[in-house]
mmCIF file of C-alpha atoms and ligand atoms in Angstrom:
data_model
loop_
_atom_site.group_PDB
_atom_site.id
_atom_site.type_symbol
_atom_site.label_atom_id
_atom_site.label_comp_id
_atom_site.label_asym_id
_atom_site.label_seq_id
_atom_site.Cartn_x
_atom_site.Cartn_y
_atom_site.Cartn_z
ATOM 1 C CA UNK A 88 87.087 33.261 -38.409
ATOM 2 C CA UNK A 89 84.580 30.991 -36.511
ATOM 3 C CA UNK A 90 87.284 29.213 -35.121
ATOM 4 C CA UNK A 91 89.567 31.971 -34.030
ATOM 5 C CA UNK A 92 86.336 33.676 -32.211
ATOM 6 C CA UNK A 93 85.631 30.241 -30.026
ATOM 7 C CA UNK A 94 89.290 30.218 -29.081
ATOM 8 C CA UNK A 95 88.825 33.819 -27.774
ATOM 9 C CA UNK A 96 86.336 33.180 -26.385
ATOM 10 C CA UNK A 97 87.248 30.607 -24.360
ATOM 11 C CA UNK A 98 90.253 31.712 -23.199
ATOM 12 C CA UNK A 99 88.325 34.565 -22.154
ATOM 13 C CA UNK A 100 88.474 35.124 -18.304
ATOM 14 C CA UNK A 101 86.911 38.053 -17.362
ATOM 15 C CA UNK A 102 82.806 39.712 -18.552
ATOM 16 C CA UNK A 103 84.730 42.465 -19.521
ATOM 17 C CA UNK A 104 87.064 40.443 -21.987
ATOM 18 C CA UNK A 105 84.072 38.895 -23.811
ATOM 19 C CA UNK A 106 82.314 42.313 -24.302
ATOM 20 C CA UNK A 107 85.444 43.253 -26.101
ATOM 21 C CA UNK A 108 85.519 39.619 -28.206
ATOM 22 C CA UNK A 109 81.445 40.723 -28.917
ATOM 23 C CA UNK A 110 82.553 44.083 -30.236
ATOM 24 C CA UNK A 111 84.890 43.545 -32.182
ATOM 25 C CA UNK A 112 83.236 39.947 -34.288
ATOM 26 C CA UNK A 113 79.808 40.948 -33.598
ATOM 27 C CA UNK A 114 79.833 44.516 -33.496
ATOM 28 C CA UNK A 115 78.708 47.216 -36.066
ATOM 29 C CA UNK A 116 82.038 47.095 -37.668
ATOM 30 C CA UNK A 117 83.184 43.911 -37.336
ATOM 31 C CA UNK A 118 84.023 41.142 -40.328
ATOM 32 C CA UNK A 119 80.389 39.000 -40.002
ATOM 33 C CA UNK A 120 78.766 42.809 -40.281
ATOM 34 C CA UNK A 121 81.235 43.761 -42.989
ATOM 35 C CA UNK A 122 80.562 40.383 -45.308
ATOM 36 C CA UNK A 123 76.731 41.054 -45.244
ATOM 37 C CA UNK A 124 77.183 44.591 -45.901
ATOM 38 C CA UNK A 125 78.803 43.140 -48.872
ATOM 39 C CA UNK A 126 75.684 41.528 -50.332
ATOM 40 C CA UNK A 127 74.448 43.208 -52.820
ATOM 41 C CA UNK A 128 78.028 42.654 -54.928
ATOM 42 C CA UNK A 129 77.435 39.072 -54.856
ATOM 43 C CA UNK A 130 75.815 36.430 -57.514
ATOM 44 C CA UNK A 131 72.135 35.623 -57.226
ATOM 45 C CA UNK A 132 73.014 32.301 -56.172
ATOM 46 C CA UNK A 133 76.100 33.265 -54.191
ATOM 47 C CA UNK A 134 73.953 35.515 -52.050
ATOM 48 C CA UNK A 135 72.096 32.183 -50.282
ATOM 49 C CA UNK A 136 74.532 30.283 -49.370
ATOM 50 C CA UNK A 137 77.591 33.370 -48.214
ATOM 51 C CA UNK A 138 73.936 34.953 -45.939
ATOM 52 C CA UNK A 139 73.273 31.661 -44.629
ATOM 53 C CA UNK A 140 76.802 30.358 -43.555
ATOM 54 C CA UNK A 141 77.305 34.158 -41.947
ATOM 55 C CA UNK A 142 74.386 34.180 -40.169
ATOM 56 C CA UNK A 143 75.239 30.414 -38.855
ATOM 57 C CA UNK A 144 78.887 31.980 -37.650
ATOM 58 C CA UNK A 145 77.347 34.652 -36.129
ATOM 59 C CA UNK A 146 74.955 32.577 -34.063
ATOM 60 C CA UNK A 147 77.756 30.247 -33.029
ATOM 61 C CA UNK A 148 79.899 32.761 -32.056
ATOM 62 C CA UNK A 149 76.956 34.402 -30.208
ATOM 63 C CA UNK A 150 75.948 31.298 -28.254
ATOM 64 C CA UNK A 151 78.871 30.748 -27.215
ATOM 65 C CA UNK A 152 79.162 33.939 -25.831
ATOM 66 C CA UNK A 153 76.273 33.748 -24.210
ATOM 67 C CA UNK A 154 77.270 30.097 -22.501
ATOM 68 C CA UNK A 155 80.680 31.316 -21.603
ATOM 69 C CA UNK A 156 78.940 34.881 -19.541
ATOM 70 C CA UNK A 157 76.511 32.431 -18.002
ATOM 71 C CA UNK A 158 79.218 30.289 -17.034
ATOM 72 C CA UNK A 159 81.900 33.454 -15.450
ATOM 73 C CA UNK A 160 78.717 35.024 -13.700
ATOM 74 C CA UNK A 161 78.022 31.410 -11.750
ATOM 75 C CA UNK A 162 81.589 31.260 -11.411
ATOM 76 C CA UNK A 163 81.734 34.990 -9.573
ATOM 77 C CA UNK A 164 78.552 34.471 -7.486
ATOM 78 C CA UNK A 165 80.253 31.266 -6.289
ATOM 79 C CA UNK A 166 83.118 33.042 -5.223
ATOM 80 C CA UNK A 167 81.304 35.358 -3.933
ATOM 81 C CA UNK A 168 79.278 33.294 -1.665
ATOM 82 C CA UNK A 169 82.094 31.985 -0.485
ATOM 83 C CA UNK A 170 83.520 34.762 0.636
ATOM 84 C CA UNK A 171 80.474 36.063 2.553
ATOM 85 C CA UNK A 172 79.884 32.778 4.204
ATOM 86 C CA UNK A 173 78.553 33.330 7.650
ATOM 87 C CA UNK A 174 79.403 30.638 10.568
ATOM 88 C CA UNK A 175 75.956 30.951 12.483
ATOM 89 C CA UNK A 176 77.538 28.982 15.343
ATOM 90 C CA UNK A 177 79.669 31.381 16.374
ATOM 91 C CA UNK A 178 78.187 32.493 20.345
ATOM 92 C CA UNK A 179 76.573 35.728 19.507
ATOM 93 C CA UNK A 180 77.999 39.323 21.194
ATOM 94 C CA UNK A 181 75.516 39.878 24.711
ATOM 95 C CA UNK A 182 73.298 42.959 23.908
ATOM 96 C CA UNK A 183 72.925 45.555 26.100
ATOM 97 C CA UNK A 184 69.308 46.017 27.148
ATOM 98 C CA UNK A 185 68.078 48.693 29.180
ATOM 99 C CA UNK A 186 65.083 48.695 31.873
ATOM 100 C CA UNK A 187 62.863 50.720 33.565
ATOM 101 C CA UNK A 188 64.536 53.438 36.576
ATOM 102 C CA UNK A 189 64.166 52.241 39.894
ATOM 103 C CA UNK A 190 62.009 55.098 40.426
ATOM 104 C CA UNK A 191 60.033 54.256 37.800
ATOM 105 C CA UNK A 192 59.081 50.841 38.770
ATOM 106 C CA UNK A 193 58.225 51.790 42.546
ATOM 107 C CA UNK A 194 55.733 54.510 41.095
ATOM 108 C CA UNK A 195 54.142 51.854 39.225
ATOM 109 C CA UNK A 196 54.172 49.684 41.469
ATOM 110 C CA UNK A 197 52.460 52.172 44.359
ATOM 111 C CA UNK A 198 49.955 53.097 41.432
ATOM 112 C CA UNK A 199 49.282 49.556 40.645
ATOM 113 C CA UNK A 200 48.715 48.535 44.093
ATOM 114 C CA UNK A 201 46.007 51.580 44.845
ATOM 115 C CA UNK A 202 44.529 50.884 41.255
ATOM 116 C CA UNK A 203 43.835 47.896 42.970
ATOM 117 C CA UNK A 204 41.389 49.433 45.624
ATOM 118 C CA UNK A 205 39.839 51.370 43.195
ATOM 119 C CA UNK A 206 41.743 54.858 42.894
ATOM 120 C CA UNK A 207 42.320 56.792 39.935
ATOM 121 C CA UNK A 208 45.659 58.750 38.534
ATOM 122 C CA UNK A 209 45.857 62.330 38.592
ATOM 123 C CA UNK A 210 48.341 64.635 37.137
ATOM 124 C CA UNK A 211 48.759 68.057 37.647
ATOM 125 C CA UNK A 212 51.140 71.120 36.766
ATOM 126 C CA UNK A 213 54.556 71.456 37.785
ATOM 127 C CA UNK A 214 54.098 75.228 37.500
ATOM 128 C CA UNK A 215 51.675 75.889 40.138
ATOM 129 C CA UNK A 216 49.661 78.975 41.273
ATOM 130 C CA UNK A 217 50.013 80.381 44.937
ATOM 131 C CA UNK A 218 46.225 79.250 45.278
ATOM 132 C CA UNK A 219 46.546 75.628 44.373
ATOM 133 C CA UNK A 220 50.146 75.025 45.791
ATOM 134 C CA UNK A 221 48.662 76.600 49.188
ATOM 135 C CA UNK A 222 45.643 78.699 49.508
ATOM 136 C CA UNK A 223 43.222 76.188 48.734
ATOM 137 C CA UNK A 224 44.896 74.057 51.696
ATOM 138 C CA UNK A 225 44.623 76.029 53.957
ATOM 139 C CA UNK A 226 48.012 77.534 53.995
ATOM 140 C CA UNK A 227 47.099 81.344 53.432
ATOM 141 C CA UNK A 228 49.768 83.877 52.484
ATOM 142 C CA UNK A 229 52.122 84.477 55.977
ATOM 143 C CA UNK A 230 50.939 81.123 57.401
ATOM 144 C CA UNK A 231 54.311 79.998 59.598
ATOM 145 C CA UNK A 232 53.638 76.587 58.107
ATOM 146 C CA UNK A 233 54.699 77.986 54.408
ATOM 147 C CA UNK A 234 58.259 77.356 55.790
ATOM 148 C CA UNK A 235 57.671 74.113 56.130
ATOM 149 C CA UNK A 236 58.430 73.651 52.223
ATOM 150 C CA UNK A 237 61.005 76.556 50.982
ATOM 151 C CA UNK A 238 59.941 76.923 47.827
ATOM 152 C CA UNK A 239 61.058 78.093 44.179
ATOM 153 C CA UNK A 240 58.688 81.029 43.246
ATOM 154 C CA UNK A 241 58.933 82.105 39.851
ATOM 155 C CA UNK A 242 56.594 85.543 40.231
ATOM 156 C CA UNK A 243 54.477 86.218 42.866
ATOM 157 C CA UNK A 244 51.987 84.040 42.030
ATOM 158 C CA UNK A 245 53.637 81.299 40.762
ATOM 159 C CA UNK A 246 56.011 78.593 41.821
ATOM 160 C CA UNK A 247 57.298 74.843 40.989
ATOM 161 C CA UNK A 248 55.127 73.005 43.476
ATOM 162 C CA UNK A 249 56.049 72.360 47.283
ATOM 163 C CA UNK A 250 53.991 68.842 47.209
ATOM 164 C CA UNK A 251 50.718 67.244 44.765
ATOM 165 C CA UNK A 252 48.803 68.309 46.867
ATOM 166 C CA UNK A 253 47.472 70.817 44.624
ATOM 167 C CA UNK A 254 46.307 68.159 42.807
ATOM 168 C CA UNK A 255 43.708 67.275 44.868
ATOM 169 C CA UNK A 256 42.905 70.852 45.138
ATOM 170 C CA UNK A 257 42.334 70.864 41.384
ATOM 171 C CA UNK A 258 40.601 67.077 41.492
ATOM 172 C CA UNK A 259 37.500 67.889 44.120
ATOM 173 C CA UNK A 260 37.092 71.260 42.342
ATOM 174 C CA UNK A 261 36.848 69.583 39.062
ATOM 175 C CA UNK A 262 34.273 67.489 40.650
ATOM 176 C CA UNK A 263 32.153 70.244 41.437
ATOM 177 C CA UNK A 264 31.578 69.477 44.919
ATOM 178 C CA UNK A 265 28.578 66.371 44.270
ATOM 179 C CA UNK A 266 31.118 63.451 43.491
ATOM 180 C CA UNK A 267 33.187 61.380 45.396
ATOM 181 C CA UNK A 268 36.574 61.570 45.215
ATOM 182 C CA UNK A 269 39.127 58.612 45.226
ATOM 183 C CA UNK A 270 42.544 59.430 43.568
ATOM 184 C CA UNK A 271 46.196 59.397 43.705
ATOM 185 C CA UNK A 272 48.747 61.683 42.045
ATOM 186 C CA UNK A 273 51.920 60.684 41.232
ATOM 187 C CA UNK A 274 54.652 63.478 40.357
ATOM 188 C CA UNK A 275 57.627 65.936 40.600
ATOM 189 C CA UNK A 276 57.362 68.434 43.057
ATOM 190 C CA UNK A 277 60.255 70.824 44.444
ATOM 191 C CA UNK A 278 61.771 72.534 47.317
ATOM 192 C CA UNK A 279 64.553 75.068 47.725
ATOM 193 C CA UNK A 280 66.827 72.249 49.805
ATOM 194 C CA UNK A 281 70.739 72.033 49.920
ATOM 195 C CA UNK A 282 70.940 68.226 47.937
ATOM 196 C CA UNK A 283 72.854 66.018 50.354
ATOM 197 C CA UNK A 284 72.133 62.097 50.870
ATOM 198 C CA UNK A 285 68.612 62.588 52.287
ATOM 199 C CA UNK A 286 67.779 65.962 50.572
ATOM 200 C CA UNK A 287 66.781 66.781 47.181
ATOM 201 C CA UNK A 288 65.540 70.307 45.966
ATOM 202 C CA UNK A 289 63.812 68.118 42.725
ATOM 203 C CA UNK A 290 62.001 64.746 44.058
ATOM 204 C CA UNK A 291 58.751 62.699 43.557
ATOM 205 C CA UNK A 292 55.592 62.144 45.356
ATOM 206 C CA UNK A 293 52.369 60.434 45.723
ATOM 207 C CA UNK A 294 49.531 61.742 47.687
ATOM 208 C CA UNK A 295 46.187 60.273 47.616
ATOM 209 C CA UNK A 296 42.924 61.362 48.444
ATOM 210 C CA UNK A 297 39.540 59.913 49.486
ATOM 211 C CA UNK A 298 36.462 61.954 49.768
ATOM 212 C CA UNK A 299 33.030 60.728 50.132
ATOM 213 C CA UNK A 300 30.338 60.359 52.660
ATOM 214 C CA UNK A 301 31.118 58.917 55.908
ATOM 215 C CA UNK A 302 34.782 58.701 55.211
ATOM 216 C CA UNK A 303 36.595 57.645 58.572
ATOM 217 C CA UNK A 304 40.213 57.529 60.156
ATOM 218 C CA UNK A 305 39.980 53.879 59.826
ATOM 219 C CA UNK A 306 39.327 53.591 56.656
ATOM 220 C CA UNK A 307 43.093 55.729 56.298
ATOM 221 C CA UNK A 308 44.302 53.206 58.667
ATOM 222 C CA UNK A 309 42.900 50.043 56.450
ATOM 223 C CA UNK A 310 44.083 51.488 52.888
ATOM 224 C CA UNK A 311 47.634 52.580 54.428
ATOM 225 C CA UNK A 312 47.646 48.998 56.264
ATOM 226 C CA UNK A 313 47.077 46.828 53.199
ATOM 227 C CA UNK A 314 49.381 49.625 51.336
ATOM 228 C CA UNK A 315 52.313 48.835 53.862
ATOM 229 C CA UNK A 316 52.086 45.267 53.743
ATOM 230 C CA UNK A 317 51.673 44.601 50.073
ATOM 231 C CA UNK A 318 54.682 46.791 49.515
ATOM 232 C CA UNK A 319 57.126 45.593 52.262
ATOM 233 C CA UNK A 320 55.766 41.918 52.987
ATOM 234 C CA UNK A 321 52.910 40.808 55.193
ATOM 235 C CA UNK A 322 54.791 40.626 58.192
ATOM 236 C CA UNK A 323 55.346 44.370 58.518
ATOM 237 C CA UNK A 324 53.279 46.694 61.153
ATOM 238 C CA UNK A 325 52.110 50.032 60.620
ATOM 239 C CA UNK A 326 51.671 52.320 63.526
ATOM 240 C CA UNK A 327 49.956 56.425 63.216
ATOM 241 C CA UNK A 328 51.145 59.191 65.262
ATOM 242 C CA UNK A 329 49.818 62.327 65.589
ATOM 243 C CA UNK A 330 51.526 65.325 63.464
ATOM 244 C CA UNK A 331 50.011 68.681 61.871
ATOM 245 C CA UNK A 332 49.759 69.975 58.290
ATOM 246 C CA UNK A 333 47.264 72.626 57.806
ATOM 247 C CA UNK A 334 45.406 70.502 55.613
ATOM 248 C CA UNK A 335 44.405 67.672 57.418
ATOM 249 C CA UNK A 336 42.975 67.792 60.824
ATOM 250 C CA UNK A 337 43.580 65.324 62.590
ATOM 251 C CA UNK A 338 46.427 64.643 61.311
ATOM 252 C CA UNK A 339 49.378 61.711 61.229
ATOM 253 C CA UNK A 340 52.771 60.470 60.485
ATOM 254 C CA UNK A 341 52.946 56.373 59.798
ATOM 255 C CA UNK A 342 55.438 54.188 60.604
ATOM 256 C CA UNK A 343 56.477 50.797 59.500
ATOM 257 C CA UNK A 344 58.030 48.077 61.690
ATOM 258 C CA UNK A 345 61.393 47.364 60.591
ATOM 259 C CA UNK A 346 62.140 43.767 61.333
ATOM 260 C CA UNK A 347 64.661 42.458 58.889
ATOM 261 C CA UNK A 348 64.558 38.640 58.760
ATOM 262 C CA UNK A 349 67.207 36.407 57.485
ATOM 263 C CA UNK A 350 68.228 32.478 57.694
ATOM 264 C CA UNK A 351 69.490 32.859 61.421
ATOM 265 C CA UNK A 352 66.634 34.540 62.461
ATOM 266 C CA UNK A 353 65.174 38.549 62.732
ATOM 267 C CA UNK A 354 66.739 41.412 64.031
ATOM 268 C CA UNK A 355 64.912 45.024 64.323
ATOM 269 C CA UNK A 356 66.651 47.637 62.161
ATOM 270 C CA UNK A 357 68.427 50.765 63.869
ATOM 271 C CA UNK A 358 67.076 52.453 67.225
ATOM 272 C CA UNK A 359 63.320 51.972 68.141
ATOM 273 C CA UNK A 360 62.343 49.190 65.151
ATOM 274 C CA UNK A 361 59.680 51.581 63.781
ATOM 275 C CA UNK A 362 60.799 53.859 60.735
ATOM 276 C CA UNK A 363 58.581 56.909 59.148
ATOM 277 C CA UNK A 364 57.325 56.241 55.823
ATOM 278 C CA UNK A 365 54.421 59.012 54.990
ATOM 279 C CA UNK A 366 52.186 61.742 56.683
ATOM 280 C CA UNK A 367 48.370 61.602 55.996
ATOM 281 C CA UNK A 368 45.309 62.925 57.630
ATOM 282 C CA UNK A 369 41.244 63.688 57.849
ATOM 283 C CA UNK A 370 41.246 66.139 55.067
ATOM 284 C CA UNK A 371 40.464 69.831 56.585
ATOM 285 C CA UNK A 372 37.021 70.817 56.775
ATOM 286 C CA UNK A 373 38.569 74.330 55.590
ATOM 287 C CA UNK A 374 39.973 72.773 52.785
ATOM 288 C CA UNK A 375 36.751 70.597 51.653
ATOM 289 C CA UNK A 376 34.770 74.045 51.674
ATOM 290 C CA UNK A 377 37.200 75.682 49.657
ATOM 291 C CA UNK A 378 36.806 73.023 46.984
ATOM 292 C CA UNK A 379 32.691 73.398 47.079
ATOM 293 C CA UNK A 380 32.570 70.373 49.150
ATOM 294 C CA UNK A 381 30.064 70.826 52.250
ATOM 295 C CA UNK A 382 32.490 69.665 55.087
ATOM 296 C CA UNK A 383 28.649 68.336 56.987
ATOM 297 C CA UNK A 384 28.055 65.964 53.922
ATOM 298 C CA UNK A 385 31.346 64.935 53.024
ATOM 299 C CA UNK A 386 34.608 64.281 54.680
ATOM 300 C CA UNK A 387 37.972 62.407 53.750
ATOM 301 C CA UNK A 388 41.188 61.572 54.153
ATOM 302 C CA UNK A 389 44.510 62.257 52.550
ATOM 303 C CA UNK A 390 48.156 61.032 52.272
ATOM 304 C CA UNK A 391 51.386 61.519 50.897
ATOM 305 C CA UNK A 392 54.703 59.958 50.477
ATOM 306 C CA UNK A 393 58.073 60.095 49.107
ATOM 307 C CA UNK A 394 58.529 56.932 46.240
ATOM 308 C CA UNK A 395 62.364 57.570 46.929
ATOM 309 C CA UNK A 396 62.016 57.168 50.397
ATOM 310 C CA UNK A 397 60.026 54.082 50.089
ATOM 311 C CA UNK A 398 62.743 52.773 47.598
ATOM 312 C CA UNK A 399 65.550 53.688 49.720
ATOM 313 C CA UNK A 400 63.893 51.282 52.798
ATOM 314 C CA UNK A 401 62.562 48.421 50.486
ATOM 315 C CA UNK A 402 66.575 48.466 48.944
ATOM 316 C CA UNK A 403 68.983 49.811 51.228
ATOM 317 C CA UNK A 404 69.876 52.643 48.887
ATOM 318 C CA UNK A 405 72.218 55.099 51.296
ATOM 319 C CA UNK A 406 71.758 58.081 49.161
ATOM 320 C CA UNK A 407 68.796 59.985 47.628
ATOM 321 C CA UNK A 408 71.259 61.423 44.777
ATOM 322 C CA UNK A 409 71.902 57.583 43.468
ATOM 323 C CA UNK A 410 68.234 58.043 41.500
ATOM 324 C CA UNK A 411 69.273 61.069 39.421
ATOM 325 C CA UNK A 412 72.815 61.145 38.790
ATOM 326 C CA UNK A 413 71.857 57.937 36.406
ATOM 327 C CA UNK A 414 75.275 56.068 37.278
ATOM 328 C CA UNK A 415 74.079 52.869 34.947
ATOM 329 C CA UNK A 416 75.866 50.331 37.277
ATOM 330 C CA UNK A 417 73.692 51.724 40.434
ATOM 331 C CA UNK A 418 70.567 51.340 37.728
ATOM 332 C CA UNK A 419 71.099 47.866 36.700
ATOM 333 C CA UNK A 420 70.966 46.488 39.539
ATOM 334 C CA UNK A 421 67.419 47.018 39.867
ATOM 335 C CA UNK A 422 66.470 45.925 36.333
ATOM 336 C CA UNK A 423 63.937 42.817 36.514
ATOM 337 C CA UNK A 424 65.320 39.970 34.464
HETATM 338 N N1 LIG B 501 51.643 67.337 51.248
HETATM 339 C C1 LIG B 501 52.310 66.876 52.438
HETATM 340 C C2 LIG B 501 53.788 67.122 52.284
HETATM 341 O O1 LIG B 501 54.267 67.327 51.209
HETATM 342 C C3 LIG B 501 52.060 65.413 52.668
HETATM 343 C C4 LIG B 501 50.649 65.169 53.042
HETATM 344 C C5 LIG B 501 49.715 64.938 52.092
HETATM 345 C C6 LIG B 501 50.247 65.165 54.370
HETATM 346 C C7 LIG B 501 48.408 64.718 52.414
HETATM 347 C C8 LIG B 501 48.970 64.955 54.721
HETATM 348 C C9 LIG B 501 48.033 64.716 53.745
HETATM 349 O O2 LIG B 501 54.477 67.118 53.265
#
């Protein structure tokens, strides 16, 4: 019987074969169970020697068994290693990785830079009241200057902001008319425009504001000078001309000189070498009132310009619509390794 099991079981090729060769020698109702079942029939001095030699069959047959399933299982686990083998040499598959929007990274970088001078970030609603967007800058209801910004009302008193402006609004009247102010505010605004490559009825600003005591035109001139420079390169000019908003009296629109340099030497870009970059001002004495500031202890100045306009110059982008139609091939260029 022993010898018929170990023949099984070694022939045995699969786990599932030597289960069955278990069963049926080892199991409940196999022979070695059967003979000591039997027992009790036997001689006193039979019964010794038949338990003993059974339970030395059994124990053979179950060791080898045991060996045999150690020895298929190391067998399968090596075959299955072998078939999972990875080559790690292989060149790996490029992964595409994405990067901040063009947008995105001038924004920063314009925050960044007036961080550096010591401004803080503002944010505002996008939702704005008639009195924020332009009451409170001096742009009361049937001023002619209200067409300067078509806007989207949404009642009568509400509308997607024209500009951030508002946000300043909002800023010196959170400051309760006894603090300086020095802050910029970054942000969507929106203006009933036909889109086209220059045009946008959805685009982004920053304005900035400075109010404190003695607050002068030159100070404007000095932030916006270090402002152009740092952005566009040290050799670049700025240059103020006068303009009107309602908000800011006197007020400006800047220009940067556009001399493009290159290997052979440096040309001046298109027509008279100076291009339009942002409108500013000495904030409205009207308009510092309004915000309980008293326009005979403090003054200011403001600004504001358009990040996609400033991205547009510093990268020759030829359409405004490039930064939200999201074509990723137009985005990737921009991505910083
Ligand atoms: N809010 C103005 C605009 O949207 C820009 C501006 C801001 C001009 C601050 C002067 C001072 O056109």
């Amino acid at each position: 019987l022993q010898a018929e099991a170990l023949t099984k079981v070694e022939e045995a090729a699969t786990l599932s074969d030597l289960q069955d060769i278990r069963v049926a020698y080892l199991g409940k109702k196999g022979p070695i169970t059967e003979v000591l079942r039997g027992m009790g029939k036997l001689s006193k001095e039979e019964r010794p020697v038949i338990g003993e030699l059974a339970n030395k069959v059994r124990e053979t047959i179950a060791n080898e068994l045991d060996a045999k399933k150690e020895k298929l299982e190391a067998a399968g686990l090596e075959k299955r290693l072998e078939k999972e083998t990875l080559d790690v040499t292989l060149p790996g598959r490029p992964v595409q990785v994405g990067g901040p929007h063009l947008l995105t990274s001038i924004v920063e970088e314009i925050e960044d830079l007036f961080i550096g001078m010591g401004f803080e970030i503002k944010e505002g609603p996008e939702v704005e009241t008639d009195y924020y967007n332009f009451e409170a800058l001096n742009l009361p209801k049937g001023h002619p200057a209200r067409d300067m910004q078509d806007s989207f009302y949404i009642t009568e008193e509400l509308l997607m902001r024209t500009h951030t402006s508002p946000v300043q609004a909002r800023t010196m009247g959170e400051y309760k008319g006894n603090k300086p102010v020095k802050m910029i505010c970054p942000g969507k605004v929106y203006r009933r425009d036909t889109d086209d490559a220059t045009h946008s009825h959805q685009f982004t600003q920053v304005e900035g504001l400075y109010v404190d005591k003695n607050v002068r035109m030159s100070d404007l001139k000095g932030v916006l000078n270090r402002f152009a420079k740092q952005l566009f390169g040290e050799d670049r000019e700025i240059r103020l001309r006068p303009s009107f908003f309602p908000f800011t009296e006197p007020s400006v629109e800047m220009d940067i000189s556009c001399k493009v340099c290159n290997g052979e030497g440096c040309s001046v870009c298109k027509g008279t070498g100076w291009i339009e970059i942002l409108g500013g001002g000495m904030v409205h004495p009207r308009v510092l009132e309004m915000a309980g500031y008293d326009p005979k202890v403090y003054n200011g100045f403001a600004f504001g310009m358009g990040p996609e306009r400033i991205a547009m110059l510093k990268y020759g982008v030829d359409d405004i619509r490039h930064f939200y139609t999201n074509d990723v091939r137009f985005l990737q260029q921009y991505h910083k390794a």
